[in-house]
PDB file of C-alpha atoms in Angstrom:
ATOM      1  CA  MET A   1     -49.734  43.615 -15.870  1.00 55.00           C
ATOM      2  CA  ASP A   2     -49.800  41.266 -12.896  1.00 65.00           C
ATOM      3  CA  LYS A   3     -48.114  37.869 -12.868  1.00 62.00           C
ATOM      4  CA  LEU A   4     -51.310  35.896 -13.314  1.00 59.00           C
ATOM      5  CA  ALA A   5     -52.167  37.846 -16.435  1.00 60.00           C
ATOM      6  CA  GLN A   6     -48.642  37.293 -17.771  1.00 60.00           C
ATOM      7  CA  ALA A   7     -48.943  33.551 -17.174  1.00 54.00           C
ATOM      8  CA  ILE A   8     -52.311  33.459 -18.925  1.00 61.00           C
ATOM      9  CA  ASP A   9     -50.801  35.357 -21.857  1.00 68.00           C
ATOM     10  CA  LEU A  10     -48.081  32.680 -22.143  1.00 64.00           C
ATOM     11  CA  GLU A  11     -50.460  29.733 -22.243  1.00 65.00           C
ATOM     12  CA  PRO A  12     -51.126  29.959 -26.017  1.00 68.00           C
ATOM     13  CA  GLU A  13     -47.369  30.069 -26.666  1.00 67.00           C
ATOM     14  CA  VAL A  14     -46.807  27.014 -24.485  1.00 61.00           C
ATOM     15  CA  ARG A  15     -49.603  25.119 -26.251  1.00 65.00           C
ATOM     16  CA  GLN A  16     -48.148  26.080 -29.607  1.00 64.00           C
ATOM     17  CA  GLU A  17     -44.844  24.441 -28.645  1.00 62.00           C
ATOM     18  CA  LEU A  18     -46.500  21.116 -27.843  1.00 62.00           C
ATOM     19  CA  PRO A  19     -47.533  18.564 -30.422  1.00 60.00           C
ATOM     20  CA  PRO A  20     -51.260  17.857 -30.579  1.00 63.00           C
ATOM     21  CA  ALA A  21     -52.545  14.807 -28.745  1.00 61.00           C
ATOM     22  CA  ASP A  22     -53.102  13.041 -32.059  1.00 59.00           C
ATOM     23  CA  ALA A  23     -49.522  13.725 -33.268  1.00 53.00           C
ATOM     24  CA  PRO A  24     -47.476  10.691 -34.374  1.00 49.00           C
ATOM     25  CA  GLU A  25     -45.522   8.883 -31.664  1.00 48.00           C
ATOM     26  CA  ALA A  26     -42.185  10.084 -33.097  1.00 42.00           C
ATOM     27  CA  VAL A  27     -43.243  13.701 -32.554  1.00 41.00           C
ATOM     28  CA  ARG A  28     -44.590  13.064 -29.064  1.00 45.00           C
ATOM     29  CA  ALA A  29     -41.474  11.040 -28.092  1.00 46.00           C
ATOM     30  CA  GLY A  30     -39.502  14.259 -27.807  1.00 52.00           C
ATOM     31  CA  MET A  31     -41.957  15.352 -25.127  1.00 64.00           C
ATOM     32  CA  VAL A  32     -41.366  12.350 -22.854  1.00 86.00           C
ATOM     33  CA  LEU A  33     -40.585  13.271 -19.276  1.00 93.00           C
ATOM     34  CA  PRO A  34     -37.437  12.010 -17.585  1.00 93.00           C
ATOM     35  CA  ASP A  35     -38.132   8.856 -15.576  1.00 93.00           C
ATOM     36  CA  TYR A  36     -37.484  10.584 -12.255  1.00 94.00           C
ATOM     37  CA  VAL A  37     -40.638  12.755 -12.452  1.00 96.00           C
ATOM     38  CA  THR A  38     -44.355  12.048 -12.924  1.00 93.00           C
ATOM     39  CA  HIS A  39     -47.289  14.415 -13.183  1.00 93.00           C
ATOM     40  CA  MET A  40     -49.389  14.825 -10.052  1.00 94.00           C
ATOM     41  CA  ASP A  41     -52.949  13.658 -10.044  1.00 94.00           C
ATOM     42  CA  GLY A  42     -55.201  16.591 -10.713  1.00 93.00           C
ATOM     43  CA  ALA A  43     -52.496  18.832 -12.194  1.00 92.00           C
ATOM     44  CA  THR A  44     -53.827  21.311 -14.725  1.00 93.00           C
ATOM     45  CA  ARG A  45     -52.781  21.048 -18.354  1.00 92.00           C
ATOM     46  CA  SER A  46     -50.937  24.361 -18.180  1.00 92.00           C
ATOM     47  CA  GLY A  47     -49.225  23.273 -14.960  1.00 93.00           C
ATOM     48  CA  MET A  48     -48.221  19.986 -16.543  1.00 93.00           C
ATOM     49  CA  LEU A  49     -46.926  21.748 -19.645  1.00 93.00           C
ATOM     50  CA  SER A  50     -44.967  24.303 -17.649  1.00 93.00           C
ATOM     51  CA  ALA A  51     -43.543  21.700 -15.296  1.00 94.00           C
ATOM     52  CA  ALA A  52     -42.602  19.481 -18.237  1.00 94.00           C
ATOM     53  CA  ALA A  53     -40.864  22.379 -19.987  1.00 94.00           C
ATOM     54  CA  VAL A  54     -38.931  23.244 -16.836  1.00 96.00           C
ATOM     55  CA  VAL A  55     -37.840  19.675 -16.137  1.00 96.00           C
ATOM     56  CA  ARG A  56     -36.812  19.151 -19.770  1.00 94.00           C
ATOM     57  CA  GLU A  57     -34.609  22.246 -19.613  1.00 95.00           C
ATOM     58  CA  TYR A  58     -33.068  21.044 -16.364  1.00 96.00           C
ATOM     59  CA  GLU A  59     -32.576  17.563 -17.804  1.00 96.00           C
ATOM     60  CA  ALA A  60     -30.932  18.985 -20.931  1.00 95.00           C
ATOM     61  CA  THR A  61     -28.592  21.021 -18.738  1.00 96.00           C
ATOM     62  CA  ALA A  62     -27.930  18.006 -16.517  1.00 96.00           C
ATOM     63  CA  LYS A  63     -26.993  15.980 -19.602  1.00 96.00           C
ATOM     64  CA  MET A  64     -24.592  18.707 -20.739  1.00 97.00           C
ATOM     65  CA  ILE A  65     -23.037  18.809 -17.275  1.00 97.00           C
ATOM     66  CA  ASP A  66     -22.761  15.016 -17.324  1.00 97.00           C
ATOM     67  CA  GLU A  67     -21.022  15.190 -20.720  1.00 97.00           C
ATOM     68  CA  MET A  68     -18.614  17.758 -19.288  1.00 97.00           C
ATOM     69  CA  GLY A  69     -17.978  15.362 -16.417  1.00 97.00           C
ATOM     70  CA  GLN A  70     -17.219  12.579 -18.874  1.00 97.00           C
ATOM     71  CA  GLU A  71     -14.826  14.867 -20.750  1.00 97.00           C
ATOM     72  CA  LEU A  72     -13.218  15.790 -17.445  1.00 97.00           C
ATOM     73  CA  ARG A  73     -12.870  12.086 -16.571  1.00 97.00           C
ATOM     74  CA  ALA A  74     -11.271  11.433 -19.964  1.00 97.00           C
ATOM     75  CA  SER A  75      -8.883  14.333 -19.354  1.00 97.00           C
ATOM     76  CA  GLN A  76      -8.102  12.939 -15.925  1.00 97.00           C
ATOM     77  CA  ASP A  77      -7.337   9.552 -17.482  1.00 96.00           C
ATOM     78  CA  ARG A  78      -5.047  11.197 -20.052  1.00 96.00           C
ATOM     79  CA  VAL A  79      -3.278  13.113 -17.278  1.00 97.00           C
ATOM     80  CA  ALA A  80      -2.862   9.905 -15.266  1.00 96.00           C
ATOM     81  CA  GLU A  81      -1.416   8.194 -18.340  1.00 95.00           C
ATOM     82  CA  MET A  82       0.950  11.115 -18.918  1.00 96.00           C
ATOM     83  CA  MET A  83       1.966  11.070 -15.249  1.00 96.00           C
ATOM     84  CA  SER A  84       2.759   7.379 -15.563  1.00 95.00           C
ATOM     85  CA  THR A  85       4.816   8.082 -18.684  1.00 96.00           C
ATOM     86  CA  TYR A  86       6.559  10.964 -16.923  1.00 96.00           C
ATOM     87  CA  ALA A  87       7.257   8.750 -13.905  1.00 96.00           C
ATOM     88  CA  GLU A  88       8.860   6.143 -16.169  1.00 96.00           C
ATOM     89  CA  ALA A  89      10.902   8.824 -17.944  1.00 96.00           C
ATOM     90  CA  PHE A  90      11.966  10.291 -14.605  1.00 97.00           C
ATOM     91  CA  LYS A  91      13.044   6.830 -13.395  1.00 97.00           C
ATOM     92  CA  LYS A  92      15.126   6.358 -16.559  1.00 97.00           C
ATOM     93  CA  LEU A  93      16.580   9.814 -16.040  1.00 98.00           C
ATOM     94  CA  GLN A  94      17.507   8.990 -12.441  1.00 98.00           C
ATOM     95  CA  ASP A  95      19.057   5.696 -13.588  1.00 98.00           C
ATOM     96  CA  THR A  96      21.095   7.616 -16.173  1.00 98.00           C
ATOM     97  CA  VAL A  97      22.195  10.115 -13.520  1.00 98.00           C
ATOM     98  CA  GLN A  98      23.348   7.257 -11.286  1.00 98.00           C
ATOM     99  CA  ALA A  99      25.132   5.533 -14.180  1.00 98.00           C
ATOM    100  CA  TYR A 100      27.005   8.777 -14.958  1.00 98.00           C
ATOM    101  CA  ARG A 101      27.979   9.156 -11.301  1.00 98.00           C
ATOM    102  CA  ASP A 102      29.139   5.546 -11.128  1.00 98.00           C
ATOM    103  CA  GLU A 103      31.176   5.959 -14.331  1.00 98.00           C
ATOM    104  CA  GLY A 104      32.615   9.235 -13.040  1.00 98.00           C
ATOM    105  CA  LYS A 105      33.668   7.514  -9.816  1.00 98.00           C
ATOM    106  CA  ARG A 106      35.199   4.608 -11.748  1.00 98.00           C
ATOM    107  CA  LEU A 107      37.199   6.971 -13.972  1.00 98.00           C
ATOM    108  CA  PHE A 108      38.220   9.062 -10.955  1.00 97.00           C
ATOM    109  CA  GLU A 109      39.617   5.976  -9.233  1.00 97.00           C
ATOM    110  CA  GLN A 110      41.245   4.784 -12.476  1.00 97.00           C
ATOM    111  CA  VAL A 111      42.969   8.160 -13.016  1.00 97.00           C
ATOM    112  CA  GLU A 112      44.265   8.218  -9.439  1.00 96.00           C
ATOM    113  CA  SER A 113      45.383   4.588  -9.687  1.00 96.00           C
ATOM    114  CA  SER A 114      47.100   5.257 -13.021  1.00 96.00           C
ATOM    115  CA  SER A 115      48.753   8.328 -11.529  1.00 96.00           C
ATOM    116  CA  LYS A 116      50.121   6.257  -8.636  1.00 95.00           C
ATOM    117  CA  LEU A 117      51.389   3.659 -11.101  1.00 94.00           C
ATOM    118  CA  ALA A 118      52.991   6.385 -13.242  1.00 95.00           C
ATOM    119  CA  ASP A 119      54.749   7.762 -10.144  1.00 94.00           C
ATOM    120  CA  ARG A 120      56.073   4.292  -9.269  1.00 95.00           C
ATOM    121  CA  VAL A 121      57.263   3.789 -12.867  1.00 95.00           C
ATOM    122  CA  SER A 122      58.946   7.206 -12.755  1.00 95.00           C
ATOM    123  CA  GLU A 123      60.615   6.381  -9.429  1.00 96.00           C
ATOM    124  CA  THR A 124      61.781   3.010 -10.793  1.00 96.00           C
ATOM    125  CA  CYS A 125      63.166   4.698 -13.933  1.00 95.00           C
ATOM    126  CA  ASP A 126      64.981   7.310 -11.807  1.00 95.00           C
ATOM    127  CA  MET A 127      66.438   4.576  -9.609  1.00 96.00           C
ATOM    128  CA  LEU A 128      67.572   2.520 -12.631  1.00 95.00           C
ATOM    129  CA  ARG A 129      69.066   5.639 -14.287  1.00 95.00           C
ATOM    130  CA  ARG A 130      71.073   6.423 -11.107  1.00 95.00           C
ATOM    131  CA  GLU A 131      72.247   2.831 -10.831  1.00 93.00           C
ATOM    132  CA  LEU A 132      73.299   2.834 -14.484  1.00 93.00           C
ATOM    133  CA  GLU A 133      75.127   6.151 -14.032  1.00 92.00           C
ATOM    134  CA  GLU A 134      76.953   4.794 -10.978  1.00 92.00           C
ATOM    135  CA  ALA A 135      77.805   1.599 -12.823  1.00 89.00           C
ATOM    136  CA  GLY A 136      79.093   3.683 -15.733  1.00 86.00           C
ATOM    137  CA  ARG A 137      81.277   5.781 -13.407  1.00 86.00           C
ATOM    138  CA  ARG A 138      82.669   2.681 -11.776  1.00 85.00           C
ATOM    139  CA  ASP A 139      83.554   1.268 -15.145  1.00 82.00           C
ATOM    140  CA  ASP A 140      85.210   4.553 -16.081  1.00 80.00           C
ATOM    141  CA  ASN A 141      87.248   4.515 -12.876  1.00 78.00           C
ATOM    142  CA  SER A 142      88.376   0.996 -13.215  1.00 70.00           C
TER     143      SER A 142
END
């Protein structure tokens, strides 16, 4: 069967899908064309029906793609919000790291300073012990 014959065979099916011209407005409203297309002057009814069916399918797909785009935008917004939260958490983490390093340095210096002081105290004690021993020997010899 050639293509023209196939198209003619489809015409009754296409007509069956369309509401009659005297159908209520609510039924015909579903058949409204998107505002970016208009039928050509002199177009045949079957051409108009076929073109309308094609453009409706494309419009339905375009709407689904647009919805996917909106979902993608919402996901992007959530990711941006998470990135902001992560950036804040990372900043707090870096501040904590620096605070630990600063405290480690402070304790390092305190331990070394205390160690120097302990050595001086030990030296002073040794010196006093020697002086007391010498004083005790002098008293014993006198």
